[in-house]
Amino acid sequence: MDVKAIREQFPILNQEINGKPLVYLDSSATSQKPIQVIEAINEYYRKNNSNVHRGVHTLGSRATDQYEGARDKVKQFLNAKDRGEIIFTRGTTTSLNIVAQSYGLDHVTNEDEIVITPMEHHSNLIPWQQVAKRTGAKLKYIPLKADGTISLEDVRKTVTDKTKIVAVTHVSNVLGTVNPIKEIAEIAHQHGAIIVVDGAQAAPHLKVDVQELNCDFYAFSGHKMLAPTGIGVLYGKRELLEKMEPVEFGGEMIDFVEKFDSTWKELPWKFEGGTPIIAGAIGLGAAIDFLNDIGMENILAHEEKLAAYALERLSEIEGLTIYGPKKRAALVTFNLGDIHPHDVSTVLDTEGIAIRAGHHCAQVLMKELDVVATARASMYLYNTEEDIDRLVEGLQKAKEYFDVTI
Ligand code: 7TS
């Protein structure tokens, strides 16, 4: 993988921040966008902008072809069985809320259980808290082990015949843990439960095959995988989506409307009420082309090397605590002595280095780790070992600045 050539496709990376070349280590929050994606959106607005699925004019059919073409690209990217299983949404949060509100509220009763993990992002935690509150179901947690992983033995102990939904993240946005989705799905299915996977931190980095994983729902956001903000995907198995009621009602999603009753369009449009996110979907299609051209296996191999290098270099810093397992996705969450992560991040910013500091929308996990906040450096296909070296130098400066003798 020619990282130098890849970096040239990302204009934003070629700039100085506070007089230093930018080092972007916050891709888990949102990724940067290559020229190909920016141009695809630009071209759509310059040449093809129109609403979809209605006009019979040329621009209308071009926009529709591009929008539906993007759906086919997502279908292939996930190896879904059919394009009706790919629903465009605003992002992971919206996708998970659709499953919770539509499937969750209709299938869960006060006799049932919903199983999640303590490492869930708020987007895959609060919707289930809400379903549990409204239905009277019990919300259960698979325990987190000291190394930041969950064991299949604990999954087997937690999931019972009362469990209706198991909702788990594929990759933790804090610990970098990669969860064994296929095996968890098998356990859930043995008990007649469904599995909902939060793929926000996985789809950008790993080859995801929803048929191989045998997951029932899979949610992710375009903006973390080179596409613009405001577009995301909900994959769902056809037989489940067919039985579900839409969450948003209005234009685009109906078949026939009468005074007191209406019928819905077939999948996937039943779940896409209102004018869809046309430019966003086209941008996501271009992002998928870009990722496929490089190859997801190559991206993963590059990131595995970066993650190992980052762990090795950061472990050299005395007083630095790293959270999460050794085998992890390309992100490292840490604290430097008792310096507040916001202060660490501010010093790094003066060095041109962008990381994230805070609770990372995972307050339950912060409690388990017994911290208020952490700092996080997250990497993607455009990062290099030099970026990690700059981070390590920056952290040494932060130690000097705060006069920490650890
Ligand atoms: N799930 C996980 C695992 C995430 O990391 C995020 C966003 C979401 C869901 C929500 O995605 P959205 O696109 O709907 O907002 N995570 C982060 C993060 O780690 N830092 O900023 C956003």
PDB file of C-alpha atoms and ligand atoms in Angstrom, residues 28-29 91-94 96 121 123 169 171 173 198 200-201 221 223-224 356 360 376, ligand 1:
ATOM      1  CA  SER A  28     -12.601   7.305  14.903  1.00  0.00           C
ATOM      2  CA  ALA A  29     -14.525  10.538  15.427  1.00  0.00           C
ATOM      3  CA  GLY A  91     -25.831   7.386  10.410  1.00  0.00           C
ATOM      4  CA  THR A  92     -25.216   4.682  12.989  1.00  0.00           C
ATOM      5  CA  THR A  93     -27.267   6.448  15.655  1.00  0.00           C
ATOM      6  CA  THR A  94     -30.330   6.667  13.417  1.00  0.00           C
ATOM      7  CA  LEU A  96     -29.772   1.694  15.750  1.00  0.00           C
ATOM      8  CA  HIS A 121     -21.187   3.689  22.579  1.00  0.00           C
ATOM      9  CA  SER A 123     -25.834   5.069  20.472  1.00  0.00           C
ATOM     10  CA  THR A 169     -20.407  -3.318  19.003  1.00  0.00           C
ATOM     11  CA  VAL A 171     -15.182  -2.766  17.402  1.00  0.00           C
ATOM     12  CA  ASN A 173     -14.392   3.056  19.909  1.00  0.00           C
ATOM     13  CA  ASP A 198     -22.925  -1.537  15.840  1.00  0.00           C
ATOM     14  CA  ALA A 200     -19.444   2.229  13.239  1.00  0.00           C
ATOM     15  CA  GLN A 201     -15.786   1.449  14.037  1.00  0.00           C
ATOM     16  CA  SER A 221     -21.881   5.712   9.391  1.00  0.00           C
ATOM     17  CA  HIS A 223     -18.490   9.813   7.656  1.00  0.00           C
ATOM     18  CA  LYS A 224     -16.109   7.450   9.456  1.00  0.00           C
ATOM     19  CA  ARG A 356      -9.748  13.177  20.875  1.00  0.00           C
ATOM     20  CA  HIS A 360     -16.032   9.229  23.921  1.00  0.00           C
ATOM     21  CA  ARG A 376      -7.485   8.674  22.204  1.00  0.00           C
TER      22      ARG A 376
HETATM   23  N1  7TS B   1     -21.097   3.557  17.621  1.00  0.00           N
HETATM   24  C1  7TS B   1     -19.767   3.639  17.765  1.00  0.00           C
HETATM   25  C2  7TS B   1     -18.976   2.420  18.164  1.00  0.00           C
HETATM   26  C3  7TS B   1     -19.141   4.862  17.532  1.00  0.00           C
HETATM   27  O1  7TS B   1     -17.813   4.946  17.678  1.00  0.00           O
HETATM   28  C4  7TS B   1     -19.916   5.995  17.167  1.00  0.00           C
HETATM   29  C5  7TS B   1     -19.313   7.343  16.981  1.00  0.00           C
HETATM   30  C6  7TS B   1     -21.290   5.827  17.005  1.00  0.00           C
HETATM   31  C7  7TS B   1     -21.843   4.593  17.255  1.00  0.00           C
HETATM   32  C8  7TS B   1     -22.178   6.931  16.568  1.00  0.00           C
HETATM   33  O2  7TS B   1     -21.967   7.272  15.239  1.00  0.00           O
HETATM   34  P1  7TS B   1     -22.729   8.502  14.575  1.00  0.00           P
HETATM   35  O3  7TS B   1     -22.088   8.638  13.242  1.00  0.00           O
HETATM   36  O4  7TS B   1     -24.163   8.131  14.509  1.00  0.00           O
HETATM   37  O5  7TS B   1     -22.485   9.672  15.481  1.00  0.00           O
HETATM   38  N2  7TS B   1     -18.128   7.510  17.690  1.00  0.00           N
HETATM   39  C9  7TS B   1     -17.435   8.647  17.883  1.00  0.00           C
HETATM   40  C10 7TS B   1     -16.224   8.656  18.547  1.00  0.00           C
HETATM   41  O6  7TS B   1     -15.668   7.671  18.991  1.00  0.00           O
HETATM   42  N3  7TS B   1     -15.781   9.920  18.628  1.00  0.00           N
HETATM   43  O7  7TS B   1     -16.658  10.715  18.027  1.00  0.00           O
HETATM   44  C11 7TS B   1     -17.703   9.947  17.576  1.00  0.00           C
END
